[in-house]
Amino acid sequence: MNVKQLTRVDVQVVKPDESYDEAVMITDKDIVDLSRVIFDQIELQQNVKAEMDRREDVKVTLFFSVDKHMTEKLVEYFIWFNDGNETATIIDRVENTYGTMDKENATKLKELVLRK
């Protein structure tokens, strides 16, 4: 998907009992613009079936408006924030893609999605 077509971001934080918190919908233009910049920095590897040792920290659903006459396209990312090196790991289980995010962008994303 083209990040320029990003119109909305939904965030679901994983609670201590491993269920999802209620989705928070982000539509504010400035925050969506920041999200575009952050998600554009992810380098995804295709056809990778990655597994993690623990449950993700957040599930993020990106909404893309491809054509005004069509429904939005959705991309769902599972994101782990790695405390040791302050990076992030991103997995798209539908497309079997795996990627990482550097410290700077991971910190921005963490602040954005966890509202810290």
PDB file of C-alpha atoms in Angstrom:
ATOM      1  CA  MET A   1       0.000   0.000   0.000  1.00  0.00           C
ATOM      2  CA  ASN A   2       1.059   3.563  -0.603  1.00  0.00           C
ATOM      3  CA  VAL A   3       1.418   5.360   2.746  1.00  0.00           C
ATOM      4  CA  LYS A   4       0.194   8.576   1.118  1.00  0.00           C
ATOM      5  CA  GLN A   5      -3.226   6.916   0.958  1.00  0.00           C
ATOM      6  CA  LEU A   6      -3.337   6.288   4.737  1.00  0.00           C
ATOM      7  CA  THR A   7      -6.493   7.834   6.207  1.00  0.00           C
ATOM      8  CA  ARG A   8      -6.927   6.213   9.607  1.00  0.00           C
ATOM      9  CA  VAL A   9      -5.103   4.140  12.192  1.00  0.00           C
ATOM     10  CA  ASP A  10      -6.808   1.869  14.729  1.00  0.00           C
ATOM     11  CA  VAL A  11      -4.786   0.734  17.733  1.00  0.00           C
ATOM     12  CA  GLN A  12      -5.544  -2.142  20.096  1.00  0.00           C
ATOM     13  CA  VAL A  13      -3.219  -2.586  23.063  1.00  0.00           C
ATOM     14  CA  VAL A  14      -2.742  -6.076  24.468  1.00  0.00           C
ATOM     15  CA  LYS A  15      -3.815  -6.130  28.121  1.00  0.00           C
ATOM     16  CA  PRO A  16      -2.047  -8.122  30.876  1.00  0.00           C
ATOM     17  CA  ASP A  17      -4.596 -10.941  30.458  1.00  0.00           C
ATOM     18  CA  GLU A  18      -3.554 -11.054  26.754  1.00  0.00           C
ATOM     19  CA  SER A  19      -6.917  -9.858  25.464  1.00  0.00           C
ATOM     20  CA  TYR A  20      -7.176  -6.712  23.352  1.00  0.00           C
ATOM     21  CA  ASP A  21      -8.177  -3.398  24.815  1.00  0.00           C
ATOM     22  CA  GLU A  22     -10.916  -1.506  22.988  1.00  0.00           C
ATOM     23  CA  ALA A  23      -9.733  -0.122  19.644  1.00  0.00           C
ATOM     24  CA  VAL A  24      -8.690   3.516  19.599  1.00  0.00           C
ATOM     25  CA  MET A  25      -9.415   5.183  16.269  1.00  0.00           C
ATOM     26  CA  ILE A  26      -6.899   7.809  15.119  1.00  0.00           C
ATOM     27  CA  THR A  27      -8.174  10.156  12.422  1.00  0.00           C
ATOM     28  CA  ASP A  28      -6.526  13.433  13.431  1.00  0.00           C
ATOM     29  CA  LYS A  29      -4.724  14.676  10.299  1.00  0.00           C
ATOM     30  CA  ASP A  30      -1.488  15.590  12.087  1.00  0.00           C
ATOM     31  CA  ILE A  31      -1.250  12.206  13.808  1.00  0.00           C
ATOM     32  CA  VAL A  32      -2.124  10.311  10.617  1.00  0.00           C
ATOM     33  CA  ASP A  33       0.566  12.343   8.803  1.00  0.00           C
ATOM     34  CA  LEU A  34       3.105  11.377  11.480  1.00  0.00           C
ATOM     35  CA  SER A  35       1.978   7.751  11.139  1.00  0.00           C
ATOM     36  CA  ARG A  36       2.635   7.930   7.395  1.00  0.00           C
ATOM     37  CA  VAL A  37       6.215   9.041   8.007  1.00  0.00           C
ATOM     38  CA  ILE A  38       6.805   6.332  10.622  1.00  0.00           C
ATOM     39  CA  PHE A  39       5.270   3.440   8.672  1.00  0.00           C
ATOM     40  CA  ASP A  40       7.081   4.510   5.505  1.00  0.00           C
ATOM     41  CA  GLN A  41      10.380   3.754   7.296  1.00  0.00           C
ATOM     42  CA  ILE A  42       9.601   0.059   7.857  1.00  0.00           C
ATOM     43  CA  GLU A  43      11.597  -2.294   5.694  1.00  0.00           C
ATOM     44  CA  LEU A  44       9.489  -5.411   5.316  1.00  0.00           C
ATOM     45  CA  GLN A  45      10.811  -8.755   4.159  1.00  0.00           C
ATOM     46  CA  GLN A  46       8.331 -10.685   2.033  1.00  0.00           C
ATOM     47  CA  ASN A  47       7.367 -14.348   2.468  1.00  0.00           C
ATOM     48  CA  VAL A  48       8.685 -14.647   6.007  1.00  0.00           C
ATOM     49  CA  LYS A  49       6.718 -16.684   8.497  1.00  0.00           C
ATOM     50  CA  ALA A  50       7.972 -15.133  11.734  1.00  0.00           C
ATOM     51  CA  GLU A  51       6.971 -16.076  15.252  1.00  0.00           C
ATOM     52  CA  MET A  52       7.715 -14.266  18.492  1.00  0.00           C
ATOM     53  CA  ASP A  53       8.226 -15.653  22.014  1.00  0.00           C
ATOM     54  CA  ARG A  54       5.554 -13.440  23.539  1.00  0.00           C
ATOM     55  CA  ARG A  55       2.291 -11.795  22.589  1.00  0.00           C
ATOM     56  CA  GLU A  56       2.521  -8.536  20.656  1.00  0.00           C
ATOM     57  CA  ASP A  57       2.268  -5.212  22.496  1.00  0.00           C
ATOM     58  CA  VAL A  58      -0.204  -3.696  20.056  1.00  0.00           C
ATOM     59  CA  LYS A  59      -2.215  -4.537  16.975  1.00  0.00           C
ATOM     60  CA  VAL A  60      -2.414  -1.660  14.517  1.00  0.00           C
ATOM     61  CA  THR A  61      -4.849  -1.569  11.622  1.00  0.00           C
ATOM     62  CA  LEU A  62      -4.044   0.873   8.844  1.00  0.00           C
ATOM     63  CA  PHE A  63      -6.851   2.133   6.611  1.00  0.00           C
ATOM     64  CA  PHE A  64      -5.954   3.140   3.057  1.00  0.00           C
ATOM     65  CA  SER A  65      -8.244   5.009   0.697  1.00  0.00           C
ATOM     66  CA  VAL A  66      -7.259   3.750  -2.740  1.00  0.00           C
ATOM     67  CA  ASP A  67     -10.236   5.058  -4.698  1.00  0.00           C
ATOM     68  CA  LYS A  68     -13.085   7.242  -3.498  1.00  0.00           C
ATOM     69  CA  HIS A  69     -15.572   4.824  -5.087  1.00  0.00           C
ATOM     70  CA  MET A  70     -14.195   1.750  -3.312  1.00  0.00           C
ATOM     71  CA  THR A  71     -14.067   0.611   0.279  1.00  0.00           C
ATOM     72  CA  GLU A  72     -10.873   1.176   2.214  1.00  0.00           C
ATOM     73  CA  LYS A  73      -8.079  -1.373   2.112  1.00  0.00           C
ATOM     74  CA  LEU A  74      -6.883  -2.598   5.509  1.00  0.00           C
ATOM     75  CA  VAL A  75      -3.441  -3.711   6.616  1.00  0.00           C
ATOM     76  CA  GLU A  76      -3.037  -5.248  10.059  1.00  0.00           C
ATOM     77  CA  TYR A  77       0.313  -5.134  11.835  1.00  0.00           C
ATOM     78  CA  PHE A  78       1.274  -6.863  15.061  1.00  0.00           C
ATOM     79  CA  ILE A  79       3.973  -4.836  16.820  1.00  0.00           C
ATOM     80  CA  TRP A  80       6.438  -5.721  19.571  1.00  0.00           C
ATOM     81  CA  PHE A  81       8.441  -2.990  21.304  1.00  0.00           C
ATOM     82  CA  ASN A  82      11.871  -4.369  22.167  1.00  0.00           C
ATOM     83  CA  ASP A  83      12.929  -2.833  25.475  1.00  0.00           C
ATOM     84  CA  GLY A  84      16.558  -3.937  25.315  1.00  0.00           C
ATOM     85  CA  ASN A  85      17.483  -1.977  22.188  1.00  0.00           C
ATOM     86  CA  GLU A  86      14.344   0.181  21.933  1.00  0.00           C
ATOM     87  CA  THR A  87      13.554  -0.993  18.403  1.00  0.00           C
ATOM     88  CA  ALA A  88      10.287  -2.517  17.217  1.00  0.00           C
ATOM     89  CA  THR A  89       9.396  -5.696  15.365  1.00  0.00           C
ATOM     90  CA  ILE A  90       6.452  -5.674  12.956  1.00  0.00           C
ATOM     91  CA  ILE A  91       4.657  -8.703  11.506  1.00  0.00           C
ATOM     92  CA  ASP A  92       1.856  -8.836   8.960  1.00  0.00           C
ATOM     93  CA  ARG A  93       0.510 -12.377   9.267  1.00  0.00           C
ATOM     94  CA  VAL A  94      -1.748 -12.123   6.219  1.00  0.00           C
ATOM     95  CA  GLU A  95       1.011 -11.116   3.804  1.00  0.00           C
ATOM     96  CA  ASN A  96       3.711 -13.083   5.685  1.00  0.00           C
ATOM     97  CA  THR A  97       5.949 -10.054   6.026  1.00  0.00           C
ATOM     98  CA  TYR A  98       8.386  -9.246   8.796  1.00  0.00           C
ATOM     99  CA  GLY A  99      10.157  -5.997   9.502  1.00  0.00           C
ATOM    100  CA  THR A 100      11.965  -3.963  12.073  1.00  0.00           C
ATOM    101  CA  MET A 101      11.986  -0.325  13.013  1.00  0.00           C
ATOM    102  CA  ASP A 102      14.973   1.641  14.258  1.00  0.00           C
ATOM    103  CA  LYS A 103      15.127   3.214  17.710  1.00  0.00           C
ATOM    104  CA  GLU A 104      14.036   6.705  16.620  1.00  0.00           C
ATOM    105  CA  ASN A 105      10.945   5.565  14.714  1.00  0.00           C
ATOM    106  CA  ALA A 106      10.095   2.864  17.262  1.00  0.00           C
ATOM    107  CA  THR A 107      10.097   5.503  20.012  1.00  0.00           C
ATOM    108  CA  LYS A 108       7.832   7.785  17.955  1.00  0.00           C
ATOM    109  CA  LEU A 109       5.477   4.906  17.180  1.00  0.00           C
ATOM    110  CA  LYS A 110       5.369   3.782  20.798  1.00  0.00           C
ATOM    111  CA  GLU A 111       4.486   7.310  21.918  1.00  0.00           C
ATOM    112  CA  LEU A 112       1.842   7.552  19.220  1.00  0.00           C
ATOM    113  CA  VAL A 113       0.078   4.239  19.801  1.00  0.00           C
ATOM    114  CA  LEU A 114       0.469   4.025  23.560  1.00  0.00           C
ATOM    115  CA  ARG A 115      -0.181   7.753  24.070  1.00  0.00           C
ATOM    116  CA  LYS A 116       2.872   8.161  26.295  1.00  0.00           C
TER     117      LYS A 116
END
